[in-house]
Tab-separated table of C-alpha atoms in Angstrom:
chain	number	residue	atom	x	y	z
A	230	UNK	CA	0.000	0.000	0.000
A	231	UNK	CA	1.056	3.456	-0.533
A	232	UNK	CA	1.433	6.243	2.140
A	233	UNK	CA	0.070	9.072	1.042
A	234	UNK	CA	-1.471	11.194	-2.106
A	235	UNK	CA	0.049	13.487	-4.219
A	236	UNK	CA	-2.093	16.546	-5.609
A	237	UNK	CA	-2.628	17.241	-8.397
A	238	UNK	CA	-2.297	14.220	-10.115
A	239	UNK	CA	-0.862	16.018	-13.028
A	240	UNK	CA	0.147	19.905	-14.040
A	241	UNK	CA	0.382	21.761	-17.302
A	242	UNK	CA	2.141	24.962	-17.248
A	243	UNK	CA	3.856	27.454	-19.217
A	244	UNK	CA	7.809	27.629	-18.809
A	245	UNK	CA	8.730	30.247	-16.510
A	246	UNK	CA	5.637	29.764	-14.742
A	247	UNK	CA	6.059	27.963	-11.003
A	248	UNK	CA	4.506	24.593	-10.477
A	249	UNK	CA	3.469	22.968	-6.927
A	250	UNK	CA	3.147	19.989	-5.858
A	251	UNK	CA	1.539	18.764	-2.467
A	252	UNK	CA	1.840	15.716	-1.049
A	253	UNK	CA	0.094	14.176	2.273
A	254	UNK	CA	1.033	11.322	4.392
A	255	UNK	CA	-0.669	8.741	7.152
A	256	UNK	CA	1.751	8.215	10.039
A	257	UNK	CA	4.511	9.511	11.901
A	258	UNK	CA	8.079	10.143	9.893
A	259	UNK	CA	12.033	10.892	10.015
A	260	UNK	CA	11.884	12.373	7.036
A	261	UNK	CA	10.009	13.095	3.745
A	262	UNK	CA	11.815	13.378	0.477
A	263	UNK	CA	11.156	14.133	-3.060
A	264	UNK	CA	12.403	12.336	-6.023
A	265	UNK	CA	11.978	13.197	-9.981
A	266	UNK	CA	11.586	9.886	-12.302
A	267	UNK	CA	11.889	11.140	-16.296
A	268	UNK	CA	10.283	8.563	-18.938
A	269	UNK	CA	9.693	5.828	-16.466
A	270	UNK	CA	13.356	5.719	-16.028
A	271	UNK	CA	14.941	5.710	-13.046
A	272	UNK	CA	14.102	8.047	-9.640
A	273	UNK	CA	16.552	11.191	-9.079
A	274	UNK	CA	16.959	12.329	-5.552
A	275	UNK	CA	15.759	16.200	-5.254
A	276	UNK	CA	15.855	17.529	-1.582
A	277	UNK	CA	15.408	15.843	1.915
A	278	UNK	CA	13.837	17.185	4.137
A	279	UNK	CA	13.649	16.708	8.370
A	280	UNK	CA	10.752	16.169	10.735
A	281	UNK	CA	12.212	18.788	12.712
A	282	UNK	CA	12.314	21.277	9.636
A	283	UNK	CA	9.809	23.592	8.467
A	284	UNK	CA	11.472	24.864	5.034
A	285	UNK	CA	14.276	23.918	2.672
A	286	UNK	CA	15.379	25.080	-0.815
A	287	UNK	CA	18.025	24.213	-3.333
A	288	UNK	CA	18.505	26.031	-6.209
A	289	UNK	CA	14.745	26.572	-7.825
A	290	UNK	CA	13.209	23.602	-5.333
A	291	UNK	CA	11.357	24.754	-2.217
A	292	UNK	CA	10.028	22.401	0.120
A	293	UNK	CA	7.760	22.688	3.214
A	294	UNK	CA	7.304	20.042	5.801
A	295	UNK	CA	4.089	20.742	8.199
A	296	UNK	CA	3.703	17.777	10.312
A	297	UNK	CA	1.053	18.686	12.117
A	298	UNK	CA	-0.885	18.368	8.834
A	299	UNK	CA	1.234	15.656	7.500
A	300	UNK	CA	1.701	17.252	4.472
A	301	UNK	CA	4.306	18.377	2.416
A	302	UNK	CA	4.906	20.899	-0.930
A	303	UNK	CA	7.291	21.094	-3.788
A	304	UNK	CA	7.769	24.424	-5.299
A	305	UNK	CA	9.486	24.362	-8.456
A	306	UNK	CA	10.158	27.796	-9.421
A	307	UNK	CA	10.589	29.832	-13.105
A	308	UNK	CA	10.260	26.097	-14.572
A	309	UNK	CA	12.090	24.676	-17.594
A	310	UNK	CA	10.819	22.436	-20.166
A	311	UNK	CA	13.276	20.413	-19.044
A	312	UNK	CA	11.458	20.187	-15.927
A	313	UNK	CA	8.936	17.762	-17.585
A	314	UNK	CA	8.639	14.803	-15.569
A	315	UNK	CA	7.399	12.758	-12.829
A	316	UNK	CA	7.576	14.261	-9.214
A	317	UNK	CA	7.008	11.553	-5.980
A	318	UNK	CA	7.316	12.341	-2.339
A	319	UNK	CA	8.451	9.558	-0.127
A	320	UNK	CA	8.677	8.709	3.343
A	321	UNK	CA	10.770	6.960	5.458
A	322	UNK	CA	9.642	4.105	7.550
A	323	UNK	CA	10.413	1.533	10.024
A	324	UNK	CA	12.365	-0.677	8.502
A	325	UNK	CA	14.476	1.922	6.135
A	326	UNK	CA	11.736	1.364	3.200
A	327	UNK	CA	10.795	4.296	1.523
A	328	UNK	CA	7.070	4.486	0.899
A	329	UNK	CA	6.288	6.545	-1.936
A	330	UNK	CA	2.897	8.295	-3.287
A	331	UNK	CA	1.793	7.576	-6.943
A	332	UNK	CA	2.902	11.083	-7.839
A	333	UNK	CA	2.022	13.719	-9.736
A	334	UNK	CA	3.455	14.669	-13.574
A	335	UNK	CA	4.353	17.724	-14.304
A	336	UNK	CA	4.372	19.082	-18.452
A	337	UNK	CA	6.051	22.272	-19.014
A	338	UNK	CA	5.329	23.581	-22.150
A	339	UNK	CA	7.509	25.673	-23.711
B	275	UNK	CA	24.417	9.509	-12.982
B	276	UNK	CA	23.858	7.688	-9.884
B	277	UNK	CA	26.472	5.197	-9.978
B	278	UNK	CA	23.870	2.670	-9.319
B	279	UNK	CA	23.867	-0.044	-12.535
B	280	UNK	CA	20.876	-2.173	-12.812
B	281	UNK	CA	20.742	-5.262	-15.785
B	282	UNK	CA	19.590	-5.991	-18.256
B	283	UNK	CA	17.664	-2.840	-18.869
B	284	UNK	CA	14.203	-4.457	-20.535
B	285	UNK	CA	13.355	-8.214	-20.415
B	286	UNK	CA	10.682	-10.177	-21.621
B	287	UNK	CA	9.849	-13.809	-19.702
B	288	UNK	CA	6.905	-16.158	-19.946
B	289	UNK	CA	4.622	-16.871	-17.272
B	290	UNK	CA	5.719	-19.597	-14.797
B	291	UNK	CA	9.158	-18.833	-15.707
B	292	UNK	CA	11.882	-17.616	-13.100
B	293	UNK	CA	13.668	-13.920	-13.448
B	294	UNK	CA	17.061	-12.559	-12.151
B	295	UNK	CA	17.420	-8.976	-11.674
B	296	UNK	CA	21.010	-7.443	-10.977
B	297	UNK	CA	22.173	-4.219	-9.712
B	298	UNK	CA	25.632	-2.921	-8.422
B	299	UNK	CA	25.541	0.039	-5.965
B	300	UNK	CA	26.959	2.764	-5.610
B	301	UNK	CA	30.310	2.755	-4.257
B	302	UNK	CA	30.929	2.839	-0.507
B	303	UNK	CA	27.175	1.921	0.251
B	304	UNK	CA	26.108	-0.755	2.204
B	305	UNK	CA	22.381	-1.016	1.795
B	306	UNK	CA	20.611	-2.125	-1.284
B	307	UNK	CA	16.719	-1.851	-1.668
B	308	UNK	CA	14.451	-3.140	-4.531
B	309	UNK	CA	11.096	-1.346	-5.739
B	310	UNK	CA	8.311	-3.034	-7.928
B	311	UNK	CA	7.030	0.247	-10.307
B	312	UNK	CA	3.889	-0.403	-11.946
B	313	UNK	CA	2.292	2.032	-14.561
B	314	UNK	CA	1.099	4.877	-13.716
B	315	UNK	CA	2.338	3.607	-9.705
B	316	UNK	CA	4.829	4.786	-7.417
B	317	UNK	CA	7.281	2.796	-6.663
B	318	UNK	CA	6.604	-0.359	-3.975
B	319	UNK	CA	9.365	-1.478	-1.288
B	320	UNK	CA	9.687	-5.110	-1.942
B	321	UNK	CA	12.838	-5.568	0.349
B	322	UNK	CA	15.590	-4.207	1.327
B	323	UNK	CA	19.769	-5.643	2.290
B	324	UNK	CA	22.146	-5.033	4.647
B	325	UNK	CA	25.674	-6.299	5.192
B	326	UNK	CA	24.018	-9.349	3.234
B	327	UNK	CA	20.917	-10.037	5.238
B	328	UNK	CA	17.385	-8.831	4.714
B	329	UNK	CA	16.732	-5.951	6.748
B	330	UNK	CA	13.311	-5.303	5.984
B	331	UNK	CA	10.179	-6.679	3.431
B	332	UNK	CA	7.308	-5.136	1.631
B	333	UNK	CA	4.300	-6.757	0.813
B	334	UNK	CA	5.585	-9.454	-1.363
B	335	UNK	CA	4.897	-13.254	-1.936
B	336	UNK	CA	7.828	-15.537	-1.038
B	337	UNK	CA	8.703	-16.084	-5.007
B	338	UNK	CA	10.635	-12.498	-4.676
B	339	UNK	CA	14.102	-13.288	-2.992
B	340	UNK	CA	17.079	-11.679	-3.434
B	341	UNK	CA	20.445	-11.812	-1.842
B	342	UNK	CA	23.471	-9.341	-0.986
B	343	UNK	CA	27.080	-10.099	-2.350
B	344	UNK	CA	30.219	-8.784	0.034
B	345	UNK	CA	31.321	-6.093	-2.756
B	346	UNK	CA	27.163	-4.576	-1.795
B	347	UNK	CA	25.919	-6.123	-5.403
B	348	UNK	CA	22.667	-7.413	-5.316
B	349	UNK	CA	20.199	-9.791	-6.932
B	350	UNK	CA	16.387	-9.954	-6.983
B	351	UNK	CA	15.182	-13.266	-8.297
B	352	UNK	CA	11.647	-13.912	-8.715
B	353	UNK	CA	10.074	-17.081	-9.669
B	354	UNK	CA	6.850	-18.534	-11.147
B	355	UNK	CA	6.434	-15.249	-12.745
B	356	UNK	CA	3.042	-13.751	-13.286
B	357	UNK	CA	1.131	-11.411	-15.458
B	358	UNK	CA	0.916	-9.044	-13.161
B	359	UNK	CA	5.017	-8.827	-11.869
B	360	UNK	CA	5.407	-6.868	-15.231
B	361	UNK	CA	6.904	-3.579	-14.022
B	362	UNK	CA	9.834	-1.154	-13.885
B	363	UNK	CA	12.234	-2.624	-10.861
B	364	UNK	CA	14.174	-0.235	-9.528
B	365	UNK	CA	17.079	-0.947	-7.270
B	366	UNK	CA	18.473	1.614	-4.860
B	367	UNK	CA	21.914	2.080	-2.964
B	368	UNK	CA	22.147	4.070	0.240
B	369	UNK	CA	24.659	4.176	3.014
B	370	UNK	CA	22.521	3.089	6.441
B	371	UNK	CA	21.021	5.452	8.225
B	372	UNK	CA	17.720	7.371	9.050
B	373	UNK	CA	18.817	10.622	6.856
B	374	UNK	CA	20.918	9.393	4.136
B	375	UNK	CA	19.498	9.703	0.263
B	376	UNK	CA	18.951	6.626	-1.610
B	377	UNK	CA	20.214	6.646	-5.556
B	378	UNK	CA	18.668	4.881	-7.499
B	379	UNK	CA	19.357	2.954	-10.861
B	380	UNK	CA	17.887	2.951	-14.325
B	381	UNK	CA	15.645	0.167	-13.894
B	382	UNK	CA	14.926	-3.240	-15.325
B	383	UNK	CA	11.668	-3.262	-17.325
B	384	UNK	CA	9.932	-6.537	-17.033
B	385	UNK	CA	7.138	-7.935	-19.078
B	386	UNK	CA	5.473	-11.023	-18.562
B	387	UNK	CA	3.293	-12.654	-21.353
């Protein structure tokens, strides 16, 4: 079974335009992390993110972490065509498994 | 690129028939974890290795094994194959611990007919 839900399911924007992605979870976590898959290939690590962090960017990526919500968001900003792709959030549980949403894909058009 | 080498990259098997899956990690890693990626899915934790034991197991059937080699390569065998075990598997490498990233290979795409 899968943790949580990604929303929306999928995005079509303009490039330059931001895209966001939320993504919600069921229990308590270490962390929640974000991965980009391209062409049903294989996953690309993004950003990692704490329980005990609100906030975290790299480079165009900004993440938020609200646990009291159990939710998280993935801000891509002045996106790229090259930004076209899969986008999963995944948590970490007991065990060391990562337990992933189905995602959400993301189209930029350029 | 990861550093993480999964092969072959596409495969296609019969049903009933048995499938091995192999993947070398990343170097100085010592946990390997394998992921069943239907279409249209995330990816699903089948199980994971460490320091060549199983350190953890999804919600699989018995006919998905797998084992750990001392250089950290790793195989996922499954037999009796089914229809439904067509997927992407995706095999990750990560160093153990709560906040390390896990990079992941290319994948093996598996159909069954």
């Amino acid at each position: 079974s899968q943790q949580g839900e990604e929303d929306p399911q999928a995005l079509s924007i303009q490039e330059g335009e931001n895209a966001t992605m939320n993504c919600s979870y069921k229990t308590s976590i270490n962390n929640l992390q974000w991965y980009r898959q391209n062409s049903g290939r294989g996953l690309v690590h993004l950003i990692l993110i704490r329980s005990n962090e609100r906030e975290k960017h790299s480079g165009r990526l900004r993440v938020t972490l609200d646990t009291s919500k159990k939710s998280s968001s993935l801000l891509i900003t002045a996106s790229r065509a090259a930004d076209t792709a899969s986008y999963f959030c995944a948590t970490l549980e007991y065990g060391n498994k990562l337990v992933f949403g189905a995602g959400t894909i993301l189209r930029v058009k350029s | 690129e990861t550093g993480v080498t999964q092969s072959p990259t596409h495969l296609i098997k019969t049903r009933g028939q048995q499938v091995t899956l192999r993947c070398s990690s990343q170097s100085g890693h010592n946990t390997v974890s394998w992921y069943q990626q239907a279409l249209g899915q995330g990816p699903q934790f089948i199980f994971q290795y460490y320091r060549e034991e199983e350190n953890g197991r999804g919600n699989f059937p018995p006919r998905f094994s797998g084992l750990q080699f001392p250089n950290y390569s790793s195989e996922l065998n499954v037999n009796a194959l089914e229809l439904d075990d067509s997927a992407l598997y995706l095999c990750a490498s990560s160093f153990q611990g709560l906040n390390t990233e896990a990079f992941f290979g290319q994948g093996t795409r598996l159909t069954v007919v």
